[in-house]
mmCIF file of C-alpha atoms (C1' of nucleotides) in Angstrom:
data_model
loop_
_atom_site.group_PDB
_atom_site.id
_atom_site.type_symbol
_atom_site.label_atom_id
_atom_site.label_comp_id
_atom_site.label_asym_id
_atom_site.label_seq_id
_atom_site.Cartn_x
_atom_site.Cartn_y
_atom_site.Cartn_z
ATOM 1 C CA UNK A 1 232.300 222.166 -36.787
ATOM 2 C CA UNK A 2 229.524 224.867 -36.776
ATOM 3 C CA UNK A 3 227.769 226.409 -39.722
ATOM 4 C CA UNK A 4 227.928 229.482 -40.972
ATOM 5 C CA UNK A 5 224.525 230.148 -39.917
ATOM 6 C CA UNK A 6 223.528 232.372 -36.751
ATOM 7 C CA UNK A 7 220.497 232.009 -35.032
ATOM 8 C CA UNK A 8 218.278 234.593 -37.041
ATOM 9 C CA UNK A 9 219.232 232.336 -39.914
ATOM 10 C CA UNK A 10 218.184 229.285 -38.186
ATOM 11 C CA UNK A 11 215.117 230.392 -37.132
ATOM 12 C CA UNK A 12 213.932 231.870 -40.245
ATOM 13 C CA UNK A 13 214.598 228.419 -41.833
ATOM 14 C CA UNK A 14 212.719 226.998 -39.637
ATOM 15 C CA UNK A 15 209.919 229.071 -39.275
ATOM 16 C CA UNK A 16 209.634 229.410 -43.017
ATOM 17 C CA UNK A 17 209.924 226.037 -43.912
ATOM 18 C CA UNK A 18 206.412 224.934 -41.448
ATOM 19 C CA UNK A 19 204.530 228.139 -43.209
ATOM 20 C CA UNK A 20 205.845 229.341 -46.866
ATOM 21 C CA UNK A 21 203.355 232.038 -46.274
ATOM 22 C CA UNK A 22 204.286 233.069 -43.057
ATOM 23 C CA UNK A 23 204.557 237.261 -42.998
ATOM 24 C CA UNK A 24 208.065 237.907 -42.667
ATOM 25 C CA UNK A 25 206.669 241.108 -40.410
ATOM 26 C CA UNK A 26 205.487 238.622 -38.099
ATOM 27 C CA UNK A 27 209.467 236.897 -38.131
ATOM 28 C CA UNK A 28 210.361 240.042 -37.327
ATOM 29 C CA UNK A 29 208.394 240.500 -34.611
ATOM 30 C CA UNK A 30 209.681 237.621 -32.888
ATOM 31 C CA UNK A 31 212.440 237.550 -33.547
ATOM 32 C CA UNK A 32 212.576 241.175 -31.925
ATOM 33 C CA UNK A 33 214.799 242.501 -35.269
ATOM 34 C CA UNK A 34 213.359 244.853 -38.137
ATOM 35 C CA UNK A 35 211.639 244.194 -40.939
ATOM 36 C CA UNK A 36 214.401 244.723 -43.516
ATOM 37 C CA UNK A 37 216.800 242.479 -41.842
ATOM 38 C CA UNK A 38 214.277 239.827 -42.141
ATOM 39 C CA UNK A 39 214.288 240.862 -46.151
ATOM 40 C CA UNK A 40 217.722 241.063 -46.234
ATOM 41 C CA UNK A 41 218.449 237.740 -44.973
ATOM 42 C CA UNK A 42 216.188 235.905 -47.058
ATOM 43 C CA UNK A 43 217.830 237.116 -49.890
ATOM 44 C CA UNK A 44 221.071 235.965 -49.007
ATOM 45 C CA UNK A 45 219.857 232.601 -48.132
ATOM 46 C CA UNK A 46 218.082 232.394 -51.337
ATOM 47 C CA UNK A 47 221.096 234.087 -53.544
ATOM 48 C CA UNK A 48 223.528 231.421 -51.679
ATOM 49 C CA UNK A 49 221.114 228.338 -52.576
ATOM 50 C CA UNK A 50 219.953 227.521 -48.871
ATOM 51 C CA UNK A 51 216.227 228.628 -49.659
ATOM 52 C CA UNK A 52 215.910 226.640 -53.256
ATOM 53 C CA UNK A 53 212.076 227.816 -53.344
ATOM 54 C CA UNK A 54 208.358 227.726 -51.811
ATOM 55 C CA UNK A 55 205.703 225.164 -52.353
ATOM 56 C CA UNK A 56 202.482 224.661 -51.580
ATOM 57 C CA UNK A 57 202.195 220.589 -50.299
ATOM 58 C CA UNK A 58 199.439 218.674 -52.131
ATOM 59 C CA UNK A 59 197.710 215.425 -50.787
ATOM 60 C CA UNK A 60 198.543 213.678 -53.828
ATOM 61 C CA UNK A 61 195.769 210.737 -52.684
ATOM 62 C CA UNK A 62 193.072 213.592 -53.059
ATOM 63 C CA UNK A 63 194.074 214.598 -56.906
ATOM 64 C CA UNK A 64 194.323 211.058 -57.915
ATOM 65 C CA UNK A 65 197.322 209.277 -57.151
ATOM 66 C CA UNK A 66 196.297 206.360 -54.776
ATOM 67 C CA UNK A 67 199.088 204.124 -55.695
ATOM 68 C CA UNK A 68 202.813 205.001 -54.591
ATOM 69 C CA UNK A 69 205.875 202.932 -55.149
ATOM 70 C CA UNK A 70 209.830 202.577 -54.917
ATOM 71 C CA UNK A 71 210.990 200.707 -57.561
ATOM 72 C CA UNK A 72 214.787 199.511 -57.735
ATOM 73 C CA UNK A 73 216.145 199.562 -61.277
ATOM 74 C CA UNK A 74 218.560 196.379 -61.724
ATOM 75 C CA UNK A 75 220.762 197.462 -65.585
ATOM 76 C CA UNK A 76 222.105 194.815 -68.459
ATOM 77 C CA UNK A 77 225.245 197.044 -67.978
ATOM 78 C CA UNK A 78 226.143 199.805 -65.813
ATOM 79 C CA UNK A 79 227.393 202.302 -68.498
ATOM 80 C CA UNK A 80 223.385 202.554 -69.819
ATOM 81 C CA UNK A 81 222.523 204.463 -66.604
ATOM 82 C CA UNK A 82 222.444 208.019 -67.909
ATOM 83 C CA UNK A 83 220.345 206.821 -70.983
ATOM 84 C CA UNK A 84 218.429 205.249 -68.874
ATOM 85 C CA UNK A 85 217.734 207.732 -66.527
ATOM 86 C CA UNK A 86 216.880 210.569 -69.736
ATOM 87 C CA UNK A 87 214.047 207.945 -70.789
ATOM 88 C CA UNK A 88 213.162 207.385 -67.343
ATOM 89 C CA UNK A 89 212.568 211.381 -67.298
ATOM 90 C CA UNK A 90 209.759 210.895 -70.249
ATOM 91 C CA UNK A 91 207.571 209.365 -67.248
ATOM 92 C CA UNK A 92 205.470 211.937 -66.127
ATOM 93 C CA UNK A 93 204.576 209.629 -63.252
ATOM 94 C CA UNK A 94 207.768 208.957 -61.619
ATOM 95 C CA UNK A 95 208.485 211.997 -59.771
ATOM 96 C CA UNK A 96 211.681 210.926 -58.296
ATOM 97 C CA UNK A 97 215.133 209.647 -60.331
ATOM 98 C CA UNK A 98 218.378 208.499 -58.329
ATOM 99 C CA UNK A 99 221.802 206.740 -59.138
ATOM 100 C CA UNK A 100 222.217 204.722 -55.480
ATOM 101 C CA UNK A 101 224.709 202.510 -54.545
ATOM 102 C CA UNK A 102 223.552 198.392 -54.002
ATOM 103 C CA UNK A 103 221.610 195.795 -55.748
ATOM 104 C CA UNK A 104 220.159 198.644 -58.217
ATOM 105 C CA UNK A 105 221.572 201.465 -60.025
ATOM 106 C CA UNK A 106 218.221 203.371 -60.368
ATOM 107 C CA UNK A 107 215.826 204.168 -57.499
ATOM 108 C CA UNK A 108 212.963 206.469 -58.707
ATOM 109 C CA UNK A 109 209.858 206.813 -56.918
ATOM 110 C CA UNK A 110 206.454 206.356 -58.535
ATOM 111 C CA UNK A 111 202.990 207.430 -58.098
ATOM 112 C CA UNK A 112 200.162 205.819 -60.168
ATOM 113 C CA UNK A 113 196.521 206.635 -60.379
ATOM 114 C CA UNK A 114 195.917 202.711 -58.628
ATOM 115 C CA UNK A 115 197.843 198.987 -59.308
ATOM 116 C CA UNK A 116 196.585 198.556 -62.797
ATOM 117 C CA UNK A 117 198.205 202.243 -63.237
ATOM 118 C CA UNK A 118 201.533 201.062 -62.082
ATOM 119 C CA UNK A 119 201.731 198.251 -63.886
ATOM 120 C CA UNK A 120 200.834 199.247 -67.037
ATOM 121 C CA UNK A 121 204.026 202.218 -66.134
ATOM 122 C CA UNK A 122 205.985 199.095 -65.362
ATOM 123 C CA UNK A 123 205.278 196.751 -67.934
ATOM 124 C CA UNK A 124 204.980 199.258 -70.925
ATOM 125 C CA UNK A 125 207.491 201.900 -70.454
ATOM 126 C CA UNK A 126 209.997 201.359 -67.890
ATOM 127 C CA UNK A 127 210.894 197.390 -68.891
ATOM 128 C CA UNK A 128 211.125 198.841 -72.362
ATOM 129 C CA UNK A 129 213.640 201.057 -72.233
ATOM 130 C CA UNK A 130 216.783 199.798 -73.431
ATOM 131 C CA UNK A 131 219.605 198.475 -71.109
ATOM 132 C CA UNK A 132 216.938 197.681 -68.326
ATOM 133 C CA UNK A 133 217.446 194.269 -67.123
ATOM 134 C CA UNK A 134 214.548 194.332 -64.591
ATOM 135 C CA UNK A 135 212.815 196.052 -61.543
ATOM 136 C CA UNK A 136 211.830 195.189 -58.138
ATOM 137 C CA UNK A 137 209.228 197.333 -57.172
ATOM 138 C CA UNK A 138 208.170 197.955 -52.958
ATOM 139 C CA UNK A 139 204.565 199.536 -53.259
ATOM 140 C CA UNK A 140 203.888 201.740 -50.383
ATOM 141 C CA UNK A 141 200.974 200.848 -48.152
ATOM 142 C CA UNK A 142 201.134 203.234 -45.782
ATOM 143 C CA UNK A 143 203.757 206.721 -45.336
ATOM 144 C CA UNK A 144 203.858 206.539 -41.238
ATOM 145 C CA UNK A 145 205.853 209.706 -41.001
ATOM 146 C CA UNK A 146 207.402 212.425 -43.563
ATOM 147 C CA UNK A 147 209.114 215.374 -41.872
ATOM 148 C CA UNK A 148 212.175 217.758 -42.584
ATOM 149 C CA UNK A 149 215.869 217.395 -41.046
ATOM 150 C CA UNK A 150 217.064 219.044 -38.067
ATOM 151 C CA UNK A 151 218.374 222.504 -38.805
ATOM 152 C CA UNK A 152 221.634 223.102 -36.442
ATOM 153 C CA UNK B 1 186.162 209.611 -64.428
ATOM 154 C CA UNK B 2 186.744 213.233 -63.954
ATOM 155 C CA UNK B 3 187.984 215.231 -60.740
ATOM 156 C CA UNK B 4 185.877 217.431 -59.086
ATOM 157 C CA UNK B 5 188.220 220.519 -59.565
ATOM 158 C CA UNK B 6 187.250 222.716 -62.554
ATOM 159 C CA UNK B 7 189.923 224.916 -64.213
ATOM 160 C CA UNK B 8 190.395 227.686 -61.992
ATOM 161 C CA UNK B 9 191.218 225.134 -58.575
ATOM 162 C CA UNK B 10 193.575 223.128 -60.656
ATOM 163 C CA UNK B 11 195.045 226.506 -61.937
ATOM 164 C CA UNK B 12 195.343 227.589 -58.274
ATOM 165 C CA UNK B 13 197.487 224.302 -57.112
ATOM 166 C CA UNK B 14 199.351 224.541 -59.879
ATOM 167 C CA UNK B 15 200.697 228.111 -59.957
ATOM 168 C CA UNK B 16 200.834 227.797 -55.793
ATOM 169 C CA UNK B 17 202.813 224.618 -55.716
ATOM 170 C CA UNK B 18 205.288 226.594 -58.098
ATOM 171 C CA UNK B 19 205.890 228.911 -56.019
ATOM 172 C CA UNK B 20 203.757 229.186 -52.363
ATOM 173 C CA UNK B 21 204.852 232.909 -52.242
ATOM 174 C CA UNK B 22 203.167 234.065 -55.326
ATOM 175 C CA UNK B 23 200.551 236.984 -54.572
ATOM 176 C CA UNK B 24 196.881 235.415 -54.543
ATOM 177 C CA UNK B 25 196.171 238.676 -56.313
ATOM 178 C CA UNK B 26 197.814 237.784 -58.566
ATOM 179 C CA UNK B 27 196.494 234.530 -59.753
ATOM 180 C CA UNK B 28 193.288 236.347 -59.972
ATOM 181 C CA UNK B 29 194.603 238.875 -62.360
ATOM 182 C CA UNK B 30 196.061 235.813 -64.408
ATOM 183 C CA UNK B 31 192.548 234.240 -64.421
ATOM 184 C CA UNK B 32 191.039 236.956 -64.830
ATOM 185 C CA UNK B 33 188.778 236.440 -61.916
ATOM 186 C CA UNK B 34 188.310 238.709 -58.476
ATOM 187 C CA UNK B 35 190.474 239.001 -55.643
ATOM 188 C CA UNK B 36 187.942 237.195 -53.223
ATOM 189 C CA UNK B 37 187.659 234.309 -55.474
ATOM 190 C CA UNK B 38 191.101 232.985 -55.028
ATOM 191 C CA UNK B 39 190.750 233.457 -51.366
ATOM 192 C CA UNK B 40 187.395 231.180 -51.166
ATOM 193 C CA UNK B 41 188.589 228.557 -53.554
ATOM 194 C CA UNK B 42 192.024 228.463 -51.657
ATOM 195 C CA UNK B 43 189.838 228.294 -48.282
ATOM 196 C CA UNK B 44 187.741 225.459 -49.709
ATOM 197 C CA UNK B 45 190.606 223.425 -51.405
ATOM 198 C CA UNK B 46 192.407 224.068 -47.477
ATOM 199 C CA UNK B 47 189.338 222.684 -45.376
ATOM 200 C CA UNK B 48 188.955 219.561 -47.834
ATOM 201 C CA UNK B 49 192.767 218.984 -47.156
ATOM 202 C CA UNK B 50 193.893 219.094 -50.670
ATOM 203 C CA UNK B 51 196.396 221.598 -50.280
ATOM 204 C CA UNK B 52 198.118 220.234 -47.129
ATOM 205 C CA UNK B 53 200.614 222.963 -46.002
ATOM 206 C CA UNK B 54 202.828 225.942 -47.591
ATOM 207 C CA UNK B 55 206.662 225.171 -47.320
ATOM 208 C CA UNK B 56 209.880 226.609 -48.043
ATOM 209 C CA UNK B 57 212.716 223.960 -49.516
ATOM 210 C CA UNK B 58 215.637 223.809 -48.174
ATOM 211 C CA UNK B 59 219.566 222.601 -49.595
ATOM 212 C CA UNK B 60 219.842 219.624 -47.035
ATOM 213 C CA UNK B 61 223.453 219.727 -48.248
ATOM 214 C CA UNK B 62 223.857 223.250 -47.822
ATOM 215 C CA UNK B 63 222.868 222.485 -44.419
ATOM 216 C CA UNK B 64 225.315 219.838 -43.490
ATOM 217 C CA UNK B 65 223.139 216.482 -44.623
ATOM 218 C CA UNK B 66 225.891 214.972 -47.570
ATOM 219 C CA UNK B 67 224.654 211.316 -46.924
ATOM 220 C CA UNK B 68 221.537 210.329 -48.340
ATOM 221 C CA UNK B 69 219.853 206.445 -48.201
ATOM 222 C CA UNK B 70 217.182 205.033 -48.377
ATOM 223 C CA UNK B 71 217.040 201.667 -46.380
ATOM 224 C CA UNK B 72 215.122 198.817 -46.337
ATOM 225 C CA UNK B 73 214.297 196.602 -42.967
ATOM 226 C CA UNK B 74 213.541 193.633 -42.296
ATOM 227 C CA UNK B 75 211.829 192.043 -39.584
ATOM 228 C CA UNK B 76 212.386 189.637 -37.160
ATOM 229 C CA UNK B 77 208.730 188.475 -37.845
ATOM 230 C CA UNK B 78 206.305 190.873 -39.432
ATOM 231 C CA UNK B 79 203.977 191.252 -35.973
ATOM 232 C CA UNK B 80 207.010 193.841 -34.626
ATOM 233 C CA UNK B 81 206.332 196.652 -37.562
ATOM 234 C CA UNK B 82 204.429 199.305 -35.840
ATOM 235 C CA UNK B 83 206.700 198.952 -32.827
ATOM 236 C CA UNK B 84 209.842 199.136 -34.789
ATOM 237 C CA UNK B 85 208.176 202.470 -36.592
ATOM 238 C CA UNK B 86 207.537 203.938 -33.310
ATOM 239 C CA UNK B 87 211.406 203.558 -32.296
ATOM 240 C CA UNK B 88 212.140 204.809 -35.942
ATOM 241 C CA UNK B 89 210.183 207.413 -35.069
ATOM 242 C CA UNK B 90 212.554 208.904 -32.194
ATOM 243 C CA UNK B 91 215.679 209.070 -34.832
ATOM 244 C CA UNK B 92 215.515 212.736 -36.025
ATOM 245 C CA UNK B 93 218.088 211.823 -38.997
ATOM 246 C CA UNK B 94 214.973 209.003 -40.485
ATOM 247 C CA UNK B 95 213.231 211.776 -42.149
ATOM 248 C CA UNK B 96 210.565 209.577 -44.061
ATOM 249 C CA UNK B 97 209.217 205.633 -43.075
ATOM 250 C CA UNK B 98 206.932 203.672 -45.239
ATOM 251 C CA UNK B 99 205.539 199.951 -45.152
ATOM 252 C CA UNK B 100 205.705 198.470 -48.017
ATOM 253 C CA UNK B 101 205.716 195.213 -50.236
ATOM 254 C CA UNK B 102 208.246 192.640 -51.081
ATOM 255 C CA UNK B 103 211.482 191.866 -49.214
ATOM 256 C CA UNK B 104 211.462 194.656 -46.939
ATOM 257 C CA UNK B 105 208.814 195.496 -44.176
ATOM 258 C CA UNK B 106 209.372 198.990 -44.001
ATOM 259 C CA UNK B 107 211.300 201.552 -46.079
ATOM 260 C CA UNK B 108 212.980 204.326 -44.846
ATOM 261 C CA UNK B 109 214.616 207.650 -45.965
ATOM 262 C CA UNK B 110 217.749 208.995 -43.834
ATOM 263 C CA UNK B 111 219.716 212.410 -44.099
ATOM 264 C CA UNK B 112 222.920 211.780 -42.295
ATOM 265 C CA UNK B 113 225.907 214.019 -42.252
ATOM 266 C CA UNK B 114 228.432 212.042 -44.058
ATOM 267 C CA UNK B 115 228.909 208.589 -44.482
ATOM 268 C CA UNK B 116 230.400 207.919 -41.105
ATOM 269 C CA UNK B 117 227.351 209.548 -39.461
ATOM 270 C CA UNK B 118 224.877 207.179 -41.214
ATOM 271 C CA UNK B 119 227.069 204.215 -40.194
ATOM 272 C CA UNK B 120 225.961 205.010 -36.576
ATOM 273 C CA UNK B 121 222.494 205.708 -37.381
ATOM 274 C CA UNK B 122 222.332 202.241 -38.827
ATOM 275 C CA UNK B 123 224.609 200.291 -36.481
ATOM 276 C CA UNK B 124 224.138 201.952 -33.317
ATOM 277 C CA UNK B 125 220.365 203.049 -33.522
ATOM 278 C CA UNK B 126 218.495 201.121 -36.263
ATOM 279 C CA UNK B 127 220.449 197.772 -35.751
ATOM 280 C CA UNK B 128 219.502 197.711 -31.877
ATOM 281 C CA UNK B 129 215.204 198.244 -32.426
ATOM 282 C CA UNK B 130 213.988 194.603 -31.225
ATOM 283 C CA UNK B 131 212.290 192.904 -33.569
ATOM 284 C CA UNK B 132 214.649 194.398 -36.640
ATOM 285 C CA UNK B 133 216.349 191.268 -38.379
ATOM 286 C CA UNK B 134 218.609 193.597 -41.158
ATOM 287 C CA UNK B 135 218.994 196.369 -43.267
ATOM 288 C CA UNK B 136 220.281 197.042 -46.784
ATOM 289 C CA UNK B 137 221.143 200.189 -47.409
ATOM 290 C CA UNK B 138 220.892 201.920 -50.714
ATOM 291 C CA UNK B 139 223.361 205.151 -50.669
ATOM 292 C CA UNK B 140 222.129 207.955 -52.820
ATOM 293 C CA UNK B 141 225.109 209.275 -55.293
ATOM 294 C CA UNK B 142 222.862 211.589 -57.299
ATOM 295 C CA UNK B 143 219.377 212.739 -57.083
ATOM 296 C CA UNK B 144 219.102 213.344 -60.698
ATOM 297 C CA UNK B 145 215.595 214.814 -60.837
ATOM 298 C CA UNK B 146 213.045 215.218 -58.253
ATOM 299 C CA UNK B 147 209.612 216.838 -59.372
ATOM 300 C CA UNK B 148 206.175 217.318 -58.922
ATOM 301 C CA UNK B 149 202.811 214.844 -60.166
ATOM 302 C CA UNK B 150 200.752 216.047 -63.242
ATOM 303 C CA UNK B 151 197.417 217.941 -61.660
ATOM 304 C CA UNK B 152 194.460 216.829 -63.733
ATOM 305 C "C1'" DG C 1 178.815 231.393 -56.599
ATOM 306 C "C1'" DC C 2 180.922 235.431 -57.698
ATOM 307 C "C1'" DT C 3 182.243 240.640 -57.582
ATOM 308 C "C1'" DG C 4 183.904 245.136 -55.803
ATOM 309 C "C1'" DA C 5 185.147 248.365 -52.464
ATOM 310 C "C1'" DA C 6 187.247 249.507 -48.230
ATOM 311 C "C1'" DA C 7 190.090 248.731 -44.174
ATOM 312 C "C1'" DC C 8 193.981 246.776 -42.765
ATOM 313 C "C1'" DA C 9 198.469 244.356 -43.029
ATOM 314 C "C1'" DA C 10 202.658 243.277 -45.334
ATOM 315 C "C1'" DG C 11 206.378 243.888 -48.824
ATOM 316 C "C1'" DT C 12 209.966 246.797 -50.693
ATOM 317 C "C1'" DA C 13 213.442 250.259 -51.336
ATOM 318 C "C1'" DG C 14 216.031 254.090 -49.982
ATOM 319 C "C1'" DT C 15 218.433 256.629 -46.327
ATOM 320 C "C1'" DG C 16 220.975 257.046 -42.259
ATOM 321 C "C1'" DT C 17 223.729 255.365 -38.283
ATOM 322 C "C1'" DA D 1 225.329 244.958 -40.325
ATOM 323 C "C1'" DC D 2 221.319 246.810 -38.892
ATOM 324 C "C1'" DA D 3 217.056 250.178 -38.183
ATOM 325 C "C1'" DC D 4 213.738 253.723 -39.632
ATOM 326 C "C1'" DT D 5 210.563 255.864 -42.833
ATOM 327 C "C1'" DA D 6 207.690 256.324 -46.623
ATOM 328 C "C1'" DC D 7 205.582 254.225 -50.418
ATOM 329 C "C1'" DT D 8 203.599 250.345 -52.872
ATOM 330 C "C1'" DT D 9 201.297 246.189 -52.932
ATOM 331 C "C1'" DG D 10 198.643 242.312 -51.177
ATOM 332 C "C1'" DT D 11 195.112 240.272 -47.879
ATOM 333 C "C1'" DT D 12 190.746 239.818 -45.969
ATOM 334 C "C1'" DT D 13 186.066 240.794 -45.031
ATOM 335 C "C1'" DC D 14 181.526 241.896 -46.093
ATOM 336 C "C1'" DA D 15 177.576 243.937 -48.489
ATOM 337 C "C1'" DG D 16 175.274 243.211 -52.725
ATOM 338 C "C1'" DC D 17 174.163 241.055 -57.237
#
DNA sequence: GCTGAAACAAGTAGTGT
DNA sequence: ACACTACTTGTTTCAGC
């Protein structure tokens, strides 16, 4: 099964998604196609939900956030999830909600200013939300790789 | 304790990591500052490696990824970690891998193509690293939000 | 540490094949 | 589905305050 993206589609994926800012002149260019069809694709990409949007990455160490964690979410009973997860949503600090299969029903991911940080998220918000049984919570010592999917 | 970014940086990161395409000229008309300004603090906050890289997000299931997990491993005996990451390393599909606390070693995300695809990740790749004792595998039904930290 | 002007490069839209 | 042209807008550098 092949996708129903050709190769100037490919490679302007992937060429966009190492440099946001990248001139799409310069994708052009080698990509030895005009300007406009660069333009033209994009859009179509972006109208069909391929390209959801451009961000600038942040070290999230440098503004403040030297703590990171996964924390499983284990419920008193499964129907509380999707209160659950709108209180969990309150939390500035976890950037990262999901309803996974397993041991928990909730894995969100966390990042705290340091450990007292996280607990205090822990002990004083998340265990207080009703239908929470408990958490188990895997702090992150070190990320040894992050990088994007394959694009075939 | 304060950071050492005054309004206009933490102005800069935030209307960039909104959207990485936005026109530095016009953040400066926004903050009513000059042109060159932007570029200097955007040089600065570059060299100290707070702004890490510009990128355009992708639909991973646009794109053929329908399986998401994250998976914990565990070890044989802790000593084999940063081998074990190293072989992690080679599967394209393992897209993030952390160490962490508690019951697991190290932590990692996977895009797979459907559920049958991540089976053979697991069992065919990940199971056959020496020094890798188990995984448990959390599937990912729903990413129900996914956002970024609070700049301060 | 910041501005403003000027030169250059890129984005955008319309037209034509 | 793609390229060309003309017009608008943004980027980048540097002299000067």
């Amino acid at each position: 099964m092949k996708n129903q993206f050709d190769y100037i589609d490919q490679q302007i994926l992937t060429k966009l998604r190492e440099d946001a800012r990248k001139a799409f002149s310069q994708i052009a260019e080698e990509l030895n196609v005009s300007n406009s069809l660069i333009h033209q694709r994009i859009k179509k990409l972006t109208s069909e939900g391929v390209i959801k949007n451009a961000e600038f990455v942040l070290d999230e160490k440098k503004l403040g956030y030297k703590t990171k964690s996964y924390t499983g979410i284990r419920l008193r009973e499964a129907r509380f999830a999707k209160e659950v997860m709108r209180e969990l949503e309150k939390i500035d600090e976890i950037v990262e909600c999901n309803f996974v299969s397993g041991n928990y029903a909730i894995f969100i991911l966390i990042f705290a200013r340091d450990n007292e940080h996280l607990q205090k998220i822990l002990y004083d918000k998340v265990h207080l939300i009703n239908g929470v049984a408990g958490t188990d919570t895997f702090i992150c010592f070190d990320t040894c790789f992050k990088r994007n999917f394959v694009i075939e």
